[in-house]
Short mmCIF file of C-alpha atoms in Angstrom, two decimals:
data_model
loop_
_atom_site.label_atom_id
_atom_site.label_comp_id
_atom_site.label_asym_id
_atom_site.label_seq_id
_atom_site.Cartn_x
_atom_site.Cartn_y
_atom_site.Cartn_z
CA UNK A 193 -0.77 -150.81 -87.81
CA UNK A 194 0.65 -147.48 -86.55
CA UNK A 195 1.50 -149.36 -83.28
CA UNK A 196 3.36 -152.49 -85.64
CA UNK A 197 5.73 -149.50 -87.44
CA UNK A 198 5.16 -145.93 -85.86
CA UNK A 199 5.47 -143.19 -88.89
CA UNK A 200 8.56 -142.32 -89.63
CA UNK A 201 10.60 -145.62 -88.01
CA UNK A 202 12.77 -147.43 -90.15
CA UNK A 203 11.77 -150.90 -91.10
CA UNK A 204 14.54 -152.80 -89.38
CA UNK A 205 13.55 -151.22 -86.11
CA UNK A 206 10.12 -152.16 -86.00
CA UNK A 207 10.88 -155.41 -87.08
CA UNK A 208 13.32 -155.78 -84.14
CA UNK A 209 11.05 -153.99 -81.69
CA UNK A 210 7.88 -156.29 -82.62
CA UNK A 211 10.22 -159.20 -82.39
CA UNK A 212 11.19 -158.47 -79.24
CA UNK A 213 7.50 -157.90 -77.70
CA UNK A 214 6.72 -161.03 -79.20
CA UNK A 215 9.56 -162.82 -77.25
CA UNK A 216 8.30 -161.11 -74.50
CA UNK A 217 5.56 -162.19 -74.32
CA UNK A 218 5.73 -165.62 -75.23
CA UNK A 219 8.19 -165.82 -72.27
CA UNK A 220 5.64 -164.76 -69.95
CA UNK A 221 2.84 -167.22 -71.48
CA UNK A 222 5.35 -169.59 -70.74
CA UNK A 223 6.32 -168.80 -66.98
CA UNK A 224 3.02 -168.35 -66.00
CA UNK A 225 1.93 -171.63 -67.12
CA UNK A 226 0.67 -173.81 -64.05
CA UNK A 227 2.80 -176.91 -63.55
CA UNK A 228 -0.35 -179.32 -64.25
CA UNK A 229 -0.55 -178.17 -67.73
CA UNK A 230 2.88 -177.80 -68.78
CA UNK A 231 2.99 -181.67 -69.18
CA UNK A 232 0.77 -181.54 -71.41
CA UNK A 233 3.48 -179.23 -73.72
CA UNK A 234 5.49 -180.42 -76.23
CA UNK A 235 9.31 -181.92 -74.88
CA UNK A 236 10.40 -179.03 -76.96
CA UNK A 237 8.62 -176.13 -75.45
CA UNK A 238 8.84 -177.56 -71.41
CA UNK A 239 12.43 -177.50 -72.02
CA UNK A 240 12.38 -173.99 -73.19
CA UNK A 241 10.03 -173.05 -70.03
CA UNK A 242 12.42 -174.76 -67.77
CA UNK A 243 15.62 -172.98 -69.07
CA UNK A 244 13.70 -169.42 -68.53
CA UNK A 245 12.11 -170.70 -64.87
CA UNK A 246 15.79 -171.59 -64.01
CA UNK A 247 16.92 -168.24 -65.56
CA UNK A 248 14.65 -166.45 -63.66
CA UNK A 249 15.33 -168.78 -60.47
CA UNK A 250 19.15 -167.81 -60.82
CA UNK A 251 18.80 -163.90 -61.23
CA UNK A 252 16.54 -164.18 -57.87
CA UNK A 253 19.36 -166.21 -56.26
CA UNK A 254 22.11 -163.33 -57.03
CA UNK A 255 19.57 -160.50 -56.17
CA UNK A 256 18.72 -161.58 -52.89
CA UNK A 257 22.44 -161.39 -52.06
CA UNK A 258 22.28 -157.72 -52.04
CA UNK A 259 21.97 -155.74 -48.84
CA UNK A 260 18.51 -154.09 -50.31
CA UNK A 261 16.77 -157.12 -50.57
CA UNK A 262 17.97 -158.53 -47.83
CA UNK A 263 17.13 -156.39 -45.76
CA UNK A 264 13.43 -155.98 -47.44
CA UNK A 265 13.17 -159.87 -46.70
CA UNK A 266 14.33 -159.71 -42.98
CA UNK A 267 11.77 -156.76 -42.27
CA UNK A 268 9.26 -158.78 -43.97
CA UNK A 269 9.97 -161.80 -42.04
CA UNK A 270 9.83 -159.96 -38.57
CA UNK A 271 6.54 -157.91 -39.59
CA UNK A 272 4.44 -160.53 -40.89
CA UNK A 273 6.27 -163.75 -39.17
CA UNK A 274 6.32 -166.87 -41.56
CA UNK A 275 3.07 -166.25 -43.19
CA UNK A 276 4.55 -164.75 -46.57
CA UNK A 277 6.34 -168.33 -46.79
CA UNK A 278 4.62 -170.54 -49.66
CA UNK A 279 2.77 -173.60 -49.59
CA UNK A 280 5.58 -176.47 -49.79
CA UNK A 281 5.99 -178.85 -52.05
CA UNK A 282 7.18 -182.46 -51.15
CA UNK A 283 10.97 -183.27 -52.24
CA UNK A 284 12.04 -185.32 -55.86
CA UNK A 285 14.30 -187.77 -56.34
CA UNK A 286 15.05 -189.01 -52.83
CA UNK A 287 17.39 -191.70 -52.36
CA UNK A 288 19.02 -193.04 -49.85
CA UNK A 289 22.79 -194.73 -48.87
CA UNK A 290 23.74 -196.81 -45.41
CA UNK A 291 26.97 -195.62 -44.07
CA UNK A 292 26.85 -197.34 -40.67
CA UNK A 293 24.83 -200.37 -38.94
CA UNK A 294 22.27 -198.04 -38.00
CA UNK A 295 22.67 -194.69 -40.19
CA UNK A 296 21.60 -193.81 -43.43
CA UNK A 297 22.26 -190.75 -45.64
CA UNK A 298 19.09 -189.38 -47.44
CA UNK A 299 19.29 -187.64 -50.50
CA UNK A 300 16.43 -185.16 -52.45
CA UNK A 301 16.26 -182.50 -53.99
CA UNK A 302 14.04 -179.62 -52.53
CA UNK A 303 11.08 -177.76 -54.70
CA UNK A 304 11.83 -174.65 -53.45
CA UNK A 305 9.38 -171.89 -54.69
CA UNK A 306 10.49 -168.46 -56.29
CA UNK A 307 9.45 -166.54 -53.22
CA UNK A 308 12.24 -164.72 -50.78
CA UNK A 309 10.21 -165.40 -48.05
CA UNK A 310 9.68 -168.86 -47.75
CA UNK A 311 10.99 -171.01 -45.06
CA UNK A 312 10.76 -174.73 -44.78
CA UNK A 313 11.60 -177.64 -42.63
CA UNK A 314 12.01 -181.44 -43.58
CA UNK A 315 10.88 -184.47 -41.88
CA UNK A 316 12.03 -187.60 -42.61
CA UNK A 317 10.05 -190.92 -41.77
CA UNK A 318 11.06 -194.52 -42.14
CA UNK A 319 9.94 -198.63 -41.19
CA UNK A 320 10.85 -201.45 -42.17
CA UNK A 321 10.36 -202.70 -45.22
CA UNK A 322 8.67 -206.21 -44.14
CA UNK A 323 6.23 -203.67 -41.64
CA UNK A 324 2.65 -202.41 -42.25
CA UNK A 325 2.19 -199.60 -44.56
CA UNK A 326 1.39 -197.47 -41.49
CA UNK A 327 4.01 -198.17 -39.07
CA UNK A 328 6.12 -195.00 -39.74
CA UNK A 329 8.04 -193.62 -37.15
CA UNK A 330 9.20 -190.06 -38.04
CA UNK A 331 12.50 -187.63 -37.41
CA UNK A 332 12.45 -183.99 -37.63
CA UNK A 333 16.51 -183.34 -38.60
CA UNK A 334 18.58 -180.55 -36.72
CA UNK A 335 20.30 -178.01 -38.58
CA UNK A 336 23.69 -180.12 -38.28
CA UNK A 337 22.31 -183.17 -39.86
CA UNK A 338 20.73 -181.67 -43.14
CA UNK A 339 23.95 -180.31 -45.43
CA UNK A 340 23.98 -178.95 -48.97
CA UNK A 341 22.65 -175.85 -50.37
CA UNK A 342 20.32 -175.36 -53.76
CA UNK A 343 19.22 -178.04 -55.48
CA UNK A 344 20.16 -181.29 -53.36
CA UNK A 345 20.49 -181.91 -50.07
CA UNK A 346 21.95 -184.57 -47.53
CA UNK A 347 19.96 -185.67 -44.16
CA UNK A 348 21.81 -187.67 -41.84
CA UNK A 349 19.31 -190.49 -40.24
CA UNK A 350 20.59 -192.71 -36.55
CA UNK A 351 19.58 -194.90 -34.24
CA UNK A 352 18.26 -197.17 -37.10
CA UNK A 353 18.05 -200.89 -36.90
CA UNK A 354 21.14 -203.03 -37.98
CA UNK A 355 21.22 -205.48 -41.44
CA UNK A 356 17.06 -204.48 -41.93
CA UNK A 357 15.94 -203.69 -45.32
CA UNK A 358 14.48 -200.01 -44.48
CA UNK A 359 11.97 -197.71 -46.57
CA UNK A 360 12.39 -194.05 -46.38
CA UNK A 361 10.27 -190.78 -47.56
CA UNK A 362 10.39 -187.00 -46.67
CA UNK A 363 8.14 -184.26 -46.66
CA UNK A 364 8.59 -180.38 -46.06
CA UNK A 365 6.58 -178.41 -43.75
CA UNK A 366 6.39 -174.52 -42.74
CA UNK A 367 3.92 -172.57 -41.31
CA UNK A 368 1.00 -173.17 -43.91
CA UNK A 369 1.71 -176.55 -42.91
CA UNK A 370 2.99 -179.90 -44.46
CA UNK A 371 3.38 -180.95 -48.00
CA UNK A 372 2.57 -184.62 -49.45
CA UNK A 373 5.09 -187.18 -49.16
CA UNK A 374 8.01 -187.80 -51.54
CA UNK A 375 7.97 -191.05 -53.30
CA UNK A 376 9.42 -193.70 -51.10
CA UNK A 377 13.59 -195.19 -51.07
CA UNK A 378 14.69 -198.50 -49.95
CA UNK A 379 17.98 -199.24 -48.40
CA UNK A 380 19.36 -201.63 -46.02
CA UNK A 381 21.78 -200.66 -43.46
CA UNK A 382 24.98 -202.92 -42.76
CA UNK A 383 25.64 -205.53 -40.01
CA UNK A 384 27.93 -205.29 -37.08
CA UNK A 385 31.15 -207.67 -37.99
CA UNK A 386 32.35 -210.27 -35.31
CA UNK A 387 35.54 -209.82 -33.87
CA UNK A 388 36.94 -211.47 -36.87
CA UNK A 389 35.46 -208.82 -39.09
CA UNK A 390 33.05 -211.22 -40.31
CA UNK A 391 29.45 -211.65 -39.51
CA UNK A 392 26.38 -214.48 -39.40
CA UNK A 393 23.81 -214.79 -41.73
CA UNK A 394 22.18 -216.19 -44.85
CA UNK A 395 25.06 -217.36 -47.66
CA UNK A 396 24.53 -215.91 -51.38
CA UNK A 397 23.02 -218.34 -54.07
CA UNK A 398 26.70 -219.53 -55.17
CA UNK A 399 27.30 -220.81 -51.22
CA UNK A 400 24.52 -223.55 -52.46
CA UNK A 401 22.31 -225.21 -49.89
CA UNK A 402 20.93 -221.97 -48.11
CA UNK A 403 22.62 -222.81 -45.34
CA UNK A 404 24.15 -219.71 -42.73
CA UNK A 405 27.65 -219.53 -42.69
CA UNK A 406 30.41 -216.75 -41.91
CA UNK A 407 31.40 -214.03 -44.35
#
């Protein structure tokens, strides 16, 4: 009880200081809690667990910005290589836009750990959407053709085929390897127009008939 009110504190301060341990440490239960059983927590308390992971994500963000720790996290990197980096996680809500007859725009959003040190790649692999579940052919992206910073990104995908229904999914790798994949996006890139500006192929349901015709 002497810890609860020390002798001699006034009431309102130990009230405030207990309160405040409390908070304390209910907001470290609540970090610390692995990410397989906070689904199992009610809506109420995950969405007070992810507004103090993305307070804590934040005041990382704006510390590493500082000289100090950037220069802590550069030593680090050339003393012990990439083996401080984290395990990766594969990326969330990928999606994915044609803006060409044979490129694509891939969207996700990175799960990018709270740990200065990490370092991670993405690979992107695609088929056809009327191919075998194993025919994947796979891109590692340059620098140049993955834009965006924080929570989504853009990777620019060529040399695809033209007018083919395509299915796309991503993964991250580093040097403790690669992650799972990312749930899969379909898109289907455009056709090349004719001279006209037109092009051959199947007419829509109002055309009647089935038959091909320009468009």
């Amino acid at each position: 009880f002497a810890l609860l009110w020390p002798e001699g504190a006034p009431l309102w301060l130990a009230i405030a200081g207990n309160a405040s341990l409390v908070l304390a440490v209910v907001s470290l239960v609540l970090v610390l809690v692995p990410g397989s059983l906070a689904g199992r927590l009610p809506k109420r308390v995950r969405r007070v667990r992810s507004w103090l992971l993305g307070g804590l994500r934040r005041m990382l963000e704006l510390s590493a910005k500082g000289p100090f720790v950037q220069g802590i996290v550069v030593c680090g990197k050339r003393l012990c290589g990439r083996r401080l980096a984290s395990r990766c996680l594969p990326p969330r809500d990928v999606r994915a836009k044609p803006v060409g007859c044979s490129e694509v725009h891939v969207f996700m959003s990175p799960q990018i750990p709270m740990n200065l040190f990490h370092e991670e790649s993405y690979v992107v692999a695609w088929r056809r959407k009327d191919e075998a579940g194993d025919a994947w052919r796979e891109q590692v992206p340059s620098a140049s053709e993955v834009q965006g910073k924080g929570a989504r990104l853009r990777i620019f995908v060529g040399k695809l085929p033209e007018q083919r229904p395509l299915l796309f999914r991503l993964c991250s790798e580093n040097a403790r390897g690669r992650s799972a994949w990312s749930e899969e996006a379909a898109v289907e890139t455009f056709a090349v127009p004719s001279e006209d500006g037109g092009l051959w192929g199947p007419l829509g349901p109002a055309a009647g008939g089935g038959a091909n015709g320009a468009r």
